[in-house]
Short mmCIF file of C-alpha atoms in Angstrom, two decimals:
data_model
loop_
_atom_site.label_atom_id
_atom_site.label_comp_id
_atom_site.label_asym_id
_atom_site.label_seq_id
_atom_site.Cartn_x
_atom_site.Cartn_y
_atom_site.Cartn_z
CA LEU A 1 -2.75 -14.71 -0.71
CA GLU A 2 -4.62 -13.22 -4.14
CA GLU A 3 -1.38 -11.20 -4.80
CA GLY A 4 1.47 -14.30 -4.19
CA VAL A 5 -0.82 -16.21 -6.34
CA GLU A 6 -0.71 -13.25 -9.43
CA LEU A 7 3.03 -12.58 -8.95
CA ARG A 8 3.71 -16.68 -9.19
CA ALA A 9 1.57 -16.61 -12.16
CA ALA A 10 3.46 -13.68 -13.63
CA GLY A 11 6.63 -16.14 -13.19
CA ILE A 12 8.38 -14.36 -9.92
CA LYS A 13 10.59 -17.34 -8.33
CA ILE A 14 11.71 -15.74 -4.98
CA PRO A 15 10.08 -16.11 -1.38
CA ILE A 16 6.94 -14.54 -1.35
CA LEU A 17 5.54 -13.75 2.12
CA VAL A 18 1.99 -13.70 2.78
CA MET A 19 2.29 -10.78 5.36
CA GLY A 20 -1.39 -11.25 6.72
CA GLY A 21 -0.99 -14.74 7.34
CA TYR A 22 -4.20 -17.54 7.01
CA TYR A 23 -7.05 -17.08 8.14
CA GLY A 24 -9.69 -19.62 9.81
CA PRO A 25 -10.08 -23.07 10.26
CA ARG A 26 -10.84 -24.03 6.40
CA PHE A 27 -8.16 -25.74 4.35
CA ASP A 28 -8.25 -24.41 0.78
CA GLY A 29 -6.95 -21.26 1.58
CA LEU A 30 -3.43 -22.62 3.25
CA ALA A 31 -3.52 -25.52 0.88
CA GLU A 32 -3.92 -22.31 -2.06
CA ILE A 33 -0.19 -20.85 -0.27
CA LEU A 34 1.44 -24.15 -0.71
CA ALA A 35 0.41 -25.01 -3.87
CA ASN A 36 2.20 -21.54 -4.34
CA ASP A 37 4.86 -21.93 -2.73
CA LEU A 38 4.00 -19.00 -0.60
CA THR A 39 5.73 -18.20 3.33
CA PRO A 40 2.47 -17.85 5.72
CA VAL A 41 2.59 -16.13 8.47
CA VAL A 42 1.47 -17.57 11.96
CA TYR A 43 0.09 -16.25 15.16
CA ASP A 44 -1.63 -18.44 16.93
CA PRO A 45 -0.91 -22.25 17.76
CA GLY A 46 -4.16 -23.55 15.89
CA GLN A 47 -2.68 -22.10 12.43
CA ILE A 48 0.28 -24.44 12.93
CA GLU A 49 -1.70 -27.13 14.03
CA ARG A 50 -3.67 -26.59 10.57
CA ILE A 51 -0.29 -26.18 8.68
CA ALA A 52 1.21 -29.54 10.25
CA THR A 53 -1.65 -31.77 9.17
CA LEU A 54 -1.97 -30.49 5.76
CA ALA A 55 1.70 -30.99 5.77
CA ARG A 56 1.54 -34.86 6.37
CA LEU A 57 -1.73 -34.76 3.75
CA GLU A 58 0.42 -33.71 1.43
CA GLU A 59 3.72 -36.06 2.29
CA ARG A 60 5.56 -32.52 2.75
CA ASP A 61 9.04 -32.79 4.54
CA GLU A 62 9.10 -28.88 5.43
CA VAL A 63 6.53 -25.99 5.60
CA ARG A 64 8.68 -22.68 6.73
CA VAL A 65 6.47 -20.41 8.15
CA HIS A 66 7.58 -16.61 9.89
CA LEU A 67 6.34 -15.79 13.06
CA LYS A 68 4.48 -12.62 14.12
CA VAL A 69 4.88 -11.22 17.80
CA ASP A 70 2.57 -7.92 18.81
CA THR A 71 5.39 -6.01 20.62
CA GLY A 72 3.17 -2.63 20.69
CA MET A 73 0.56 -2.78 17.44
CA GLY A 74 -1.95 -4.56 19.27
CA ARG A 75 -3.66 -5.77 15.77
CA LEU A 76 -2.32 -9.22 14.75
CA GLY A 77 0.42 -11.33 16.28
CA ALA A 78 1.16 -13.28 19.03
CA SER A 79 1.53 -11.14 22.32
CA PRO A 80 4.21 -11.76 24.73
CA ARG A 81 2.58 -14.22 26.99
CA GLU A 82 1.13 -16.22 24.14
CA VAL A 83 4.53 -16.84 22.36
CA ASP A 84 5.87 -19.89 24.67
CA ALA A 85 2.60 -21.47 23.11
CA MET A 86 3.53 -20.68 19.51
CA LEU A 87 6.96 -21.54 20.16
CA GLY A 88 5.69 -25.25 21.85
CA ALA A 89 3.61 -25.61 18.86
CA LEU A 90 6.24 -25.42 16.87
CA ALA A 91 8.19 -27.86 18.61
CA ARG A 92 5.51 -30.28 18.83
CA HIS A 93 5.47 -30.19 14.60
CA PRO A 94 9.10 -30.43 13.55
CA GLN A 95 7.94 -29.72 9.71
CA VAL A 96 6.31 -26.73 10.16
CA LYS A 97 10.10 -24.83 10.55
CA LEU A 98 10.50 -21.00 11.86
CA ASP A 99 12.09 -19.43 9.01
CA GLY A 100 11.45 -15.98 10.37
CA LEU A 101 10.84 -13.98 13.24
CA MET A 102 8.77 -10.64 12.61
CA THR A 103 6.85 -7.51 14.05
CA HIS A 104 5.23 -4.59 13.23
CA LEU A 105 6.32 -0.52 14.60
CA ALA A 106 3.00 1.08 15.74
CA CYS A 107 5.04 4.74 15.86
CA ALA A 108 8.39 4.84 14.07
CA ASP A 109 7.35 7.97 12.10
CA ALA A 110 6.80 9.92 15.43
CA ASP A 111 8.74 12.36 16.66
CA ASP A 112 9.67 10.91 19.97
CA PRO A 113 11.38 7.22 19.31
CA SER A 114 10.69 5.54 22.79
CA ASP A 115 7.93 3.10 22.19
CA THR A 116 9.46 2.34 18.60
CA LEU A 117 12.88 1.24 20.75
CA GLU A 118 10.80 -0.69 23.57
CA GLN A 119 9.08 -2.21 20.41
CA ILE A 120 12.48 -3.16 19.40
CA ARG A 121 13.80 -4.32 22.83
CA LEU A 122 10.74 -6.42 23.64
CA PHE A 123 11.17 -7.81 19.77
CA GLY A 124 15.04 -8.80 20.82
CA GLN A 125 13.70 -10.36 24.48
CA ILE A 126 11.09 -12.58 22.05
CA GLU A 127 14.07 -13.88 19.93
CA GLN A 128 16.31 -14.93 22.62
CA ARG A 129 13.64 -16.79 24.50
CA ALA A 130 12.80 -18.46 20.69
CA ARG A 131 16.37 -19.16 20.46
CA SER A 132 16.89 -20.08 23.74
CA LEU A 133 13.68 -23.31 23.13
CA GLY A 134 16.00 -24.49 20.32
CA HIS A 135 14.16 -22.16 17.78
CA ALA A 136 16.75 -20.59 14.56
CA PRO A 137 15.20 -17.95 12.66
CA ARG A 138 17.29 -17.34 9.95
CA VAL A 139 15.48 -14.02 9.27
CA ARG A 140 14.01 -11.28 11.68
CA HIS A 141 12.37 -8.19 10.01
CA ALA A 142 9.84 -5.11 11.82
CA ALA A 143 11.52 -1.90 10.09
CA ASN A 144 8.50 -0.13 7.60
CA SER A 145 9.63 2.65 5.51
CA ALA A 146 10.03 5.06 8.54
CA ALA A 147 12.07 2.93 10.64
CA MET A 148 14.18 2.09 7.93
CA LEU A 149 14.82 5.92 7.25
CA ARG A 150 15.39 7.25 10.58
CA VAL A 151 15.24 4.31 13.40
CA PRO A 152 19.00 3.14 13.42
CA GLY A 153 19.06 -0.39 14.32
CA ALA A 154 15.50 -1.29 13.48
CA GLU A 155 16.67 -2.57 9.87
CA LEU A 156 17.92 -6.13 11.64
CA ASP A 157 17.88 -8.69 8.69
CA LEU A 158 15.40 -7.40 6.13
CA VAL A 159 13.09 -4.38 5.63
CA ARG A 160 9.62 -4.34 4.77
CA PRO A 161 9.35 -0.64 3.16
CA GLY A 162 5.91 -0.35 1.44
CA ILE A 163 5.22 3.67 0.29
CA ALA A 164 9.14 4.19 0.16
CA LEU A 165 9.13 1.78 -2.88
CA PHE A 166 6.88 3.97 -4.72
CA GLY A 167 9.59 6.90 -4.09
CA VAL A 168 7.29 8.52 -1.20
CA ALA A 169 8.79 9.58 2.28
CA PRO A 170 6.81 8.60 4.82
CA ARG A 171 7.08 12.13 6.83
CA PRO A 172 8.15 15.34 4.44
CA ASP A 173 11.16 15.59 6.41
CA LEU A 174 12.42 11.98 5.55
CA ALA A 175 14.58 11.39 2.48
CA PRO A 176 14.48 14.39 0.13
CA GLU A 177 16.10 12.23 -2.81
CA LEU A 178 13.47 10.00 -3.38
CA ARG A 179 11.61 10.00 -6.43
CA PRO A 180 7.50 9.65 -7.03
CA VAL A 181 7.75 6.69 -9.62
CA MET A 182 3.48 6.54 -9.72
CA ARG A 183 1.35 8.57 -12.44
CA VAL A 184 -2.25 8.03 -12.90
CA ARG A 185 -3.13 9.48 -16.27
CA THR A 186 -6.40 9.62 -18.04
CA GLU A 187 -7.26 11.79 -21.43
CA ILE A 188 -10.14 14.23 -22.63
CA VAL A 189 -13.29 12.47 -23.83
CA ALA A 190 -15.32 15.73 -24.33
CA LEU A 191 -15.43 19.42 -23.97
CA ARG A 192 -18.08 21.85 -23.42
CA SER A 193 -18.39 25.53 -23.25
CA ILE A 194 -20.55 26.51 -20.64
CA GLU A 195 -22.19 29.92 -19.65
CA ALA A 196 -21.58 31.81 -16.64
CA GLY A 197 -24.16 30.67 -13.56
CA GLU A 198 -24.46 27.15 -15.52
CA ARG A 199 -24.40 24.92 -12.98
CA ILE A 200 -22.52 20.85 -13.45
CA GLY A 201 -22.34 17.49 -11.53
CA TYR A 202 -24.22 16.00 -9.61
CA GLY A 203 -26.22 18.02 -6.57
CA HIS A 204 -24.81 20.95 -9.18
CA THR A 205 -22.11 21.60 -6.47
CA TRP A 206 -20.29 23.87 -8.65
CA GLU A 207 -21.56 26.59 -10.65
CA ALA A 208 -19.61 28.75 -13.23
CA SER A 209 -18.36 32.23 -12.53
CA ARG A 210 -17.76 33.31 -15.95
CA PRO A 211 -18.03 31.48 -19.67
CA SER A 212 -16.05 28.11 -19.10
CA GLN A 213 -14.70 25.44 -21.03
CA ILE A 214 -15.53 21.92 -19.45
CA ALA A 215 -13.26 19.03 -20.11
CA THR A 216 -14.94 15.79 -19.36
CA VAL A 217 -12.25 12.55 -18.21
CA PRO A 218 -13.17 8.91 -18.03
CA MET A 219 -12.34 8.72 -14.43
CA GLY A 220 -14.01 8.53 -11.69
CA TYR A 221 -14.33 7.20 -7.47
CA ALA A 222 -14.76 3.88 -9.04
CA ASP A 223 -11.04 4.08 -10.09
CA GLY A 224 -9.83 5.71 -6.76
CA LEU A 225 -10.03 8.95 -7.63
CA ILE A 226 -11.08 10.15 -4.39
CA ARG A 227 -14.55 11.63 -3.55
CA GLN A 228 -13.46 14.44 -1.40
CA LEU A 229 -11.29 15.77 -4.54
CA SER A 230 -14.80 17.02 -6.04
CA ASN A 231 -14.28 21.03 -6.34
CA ARG A 232 -11.41 21.05 -4.57
CA GLY A 233 -8.46 19.09 -6.24
CA HIS A 234 -6.37 19.33 -9.45
CA ALA A 235 -5.29 17.41 -12.35
CA LEU A 236 -2.55 18.86 -15.06
CA VAL A 237 -3.21 19.28 -18.53
CA ARG A 238 -0.45 20.80 -20.72
CA GLY A 239 1.84 21.53 -17.89
CA ARG A 240 -0.67 23.55 -16.01
CA ARG A 241 -3.39 22.53 -13.04
CA ALA A 242 -7.20 22.21 -13.95
CA PRO A 243 -9.11 22.72 -11.19
CA ILE A 244 -11.60 19.64 -10.97
CA ALA A 245 -15.30 21.01 -11.56
CA GLY A 246 -18.23 19.24 -9.31
CA ALA A 247 -18.65 15.98 -8.07
CA VAL A 248 -16.22 13.25 -8.40
CA SER A 249 -18.58 10.90 -10.52
CA MET A 250 -18.43 6.97 -10.50
CA ASP A 251 -16.69 6.84 -13.87
CA LEU A 252 -16.32 10.50 -14.99
CA THR A 253 -14.70 13.79 -13.64
CA MET A 254 -15.11 17.20 -14.91
CA ILE A 255 -12.29 19.48 -14.68
CA ASP A 256 -12.12 23.39 -15.76
CA VAL A 257 -9.93 23.93 -18.69
CA THR A 258 -10.82 27.97 -19.30
CA ASP A 259 -7.63 28.63 -18.55
CA ILE A 260 -5.42 25.94 -20.37
CA PRO A 261 -5.30 26.93 -23.74
CA GLY A 262 -5.10 24.75 -26.73
CA ALA A 263 -7.11 22.12 -24.72
CA LYS A 264 -8.44 19.16 -26.91
CA MET A 265 -9.58 16.16 -27.11
CA GLY A 266 -7.22 13.50 -26.60
CA ASP A 267 -5.27 15.67 -24.43
CA GLU A 268 -2.73 13.58 -21.59
CA VAL A 269 -4.48 14.19 -17.54
CA VAL A 270 -2.71 13.86 -15.18
CA PHE A 271 -4.35 12.94 -11.66
CA VAL A 272 -0.81 11.66 -10.20
CA GLY A 273 2.62 12.50 -10.95
CA THR A 274 4.65 15.02 -13.09
CA GLN A 275 3.56 16.53 -16.77
CA GLU A 276 5.50 18.60 -19.07
CA GLY A 277 3.67 20.40 -21.49
CA PRO A 278 3.47 23.36 -23.91
CA LEU A 279 2.03 25.41 -20.75
CA GLY A 280 5.00 24.55 -18.65
CA LYS A 281 6.10 21.61 -16.23
CA ASP A 282 4.06 20.92 -12.66
CA ALA A 283 3.59 17.97 -10.46
CA ILE A 284 0.89 16.83 -8.43
CA GLY A 285 1.92 14.49 -5.51
CA VAL A 286 -0.18 11.73 -3.18
CA THR A 287 0.58 13.90 -0.29
CA GLU A 288 -0.93 16.86 -1.55
CA ILE A 289 -4.18 14.86 -2.57
CA ALA A 290 -4.14 13.66 0.55
CA ASP A 291 -4.04 16.70 2.46
CA HIS A 292 -7.02 18.07 0.24
CA ALA A 293 -8.76 14.57 0.89
CA GLY A 294 -8.38 14.71 4.73
CA THR A 295 -6.45 11.43 4.81
CA ILE A 296 -3.38 9.94 3.89
CA ALA A 297 -0.92 9.23 0.99
CA TRP A 298 -1.25 5.10 1.50
CA GLU A 299 -4.65 5.67 1.41
CA VAL A 300 -4.32 7.86 -2.19
CA MET A 301 -2.34 4.92 -3.53
CA THR A 302 -4.20 1.90 -3.00
CA ASN A 303 -7.35 3.33 -3.68
CA ILE A 304 -6.18 3.38 -7.48
CA SER A 305 -8.32 0.21 -8.49
CA ARG A 306 -7.47 -2.65 -10.45
CA ARG A 307 -9.47 -1.52 -13.60
CA VAL A 308 -6.96 0.96 -14.01
CA PRO A 309 -4.24 -0.64 -16.14
CA ARG A 310 -0.48 -0.72 -14.62
CA PHE A 311 2.23 -0.16 -17.21
CA TYR A 312 5.86 -0.62 -15.96
CA ARG A 313 8.96 0.78 -16.78
CA GLU A 314 12.71 1.15 -16.12
CA PRO A 315 13.47 4.55 -15.18
#
């Protein structure tokens, strides 16, 4: 909801779907959805009842919704046995119009496509049931990035790519033509020389094995730099890799620039993306970071906090 409101405030006029739907019995969140011309996702009859009530109070002729059905994810959505109740609630409240029918695929990136194909088959049955009862959803959608790239027939009327929008494939063997579009960068704000045997950072987990040059950068786990990268991740400086030295702190991180000749205050430091500099060209991808941190690329990307400024540009 908050992201949809932010997009409207930025002047975005196209339809915006609130994927998580509308929670709870209160009307304030729902009122904000309708006030900003956002399309809610519904998955229980009570949501439809509340939307209809608010539509009457606000004298709205029509509120378009997308019905989410659970075909195998087991997370959010009306189960197949609950679909008739949802369709009945829609029939009782004609001002709540079924504009879209959707589901989410649980195993689209798996080698074995059988679970995904079964979900698509079940989704087709539910669509037929809806149409047999007089509903006419304008769009059907199910495909995430993996399904869009590797499951024929999953595209339906529209697709919902997530990680692929950032130029990252959901599997290493998919879409090698994708180019990552996100760079996370900062700069060196302090440099200090330390002697062999000196230890640095919280817990003194890093010890210099030689006389070393340590750079401090103003980025930490509060910005989204995963703490599991302590003593194992890297950054790019002047086109070359520099290892993270010590624990990633809340707002600051130290990197070992001993092998980065010419490193100086103000030098760009890249944690995600490509950098070309006087010492070469290299790239650090979100999949590599995820492997170091024992997580997934999606978490690396969504961890970047709101306090990190975003800059958008044409390719």
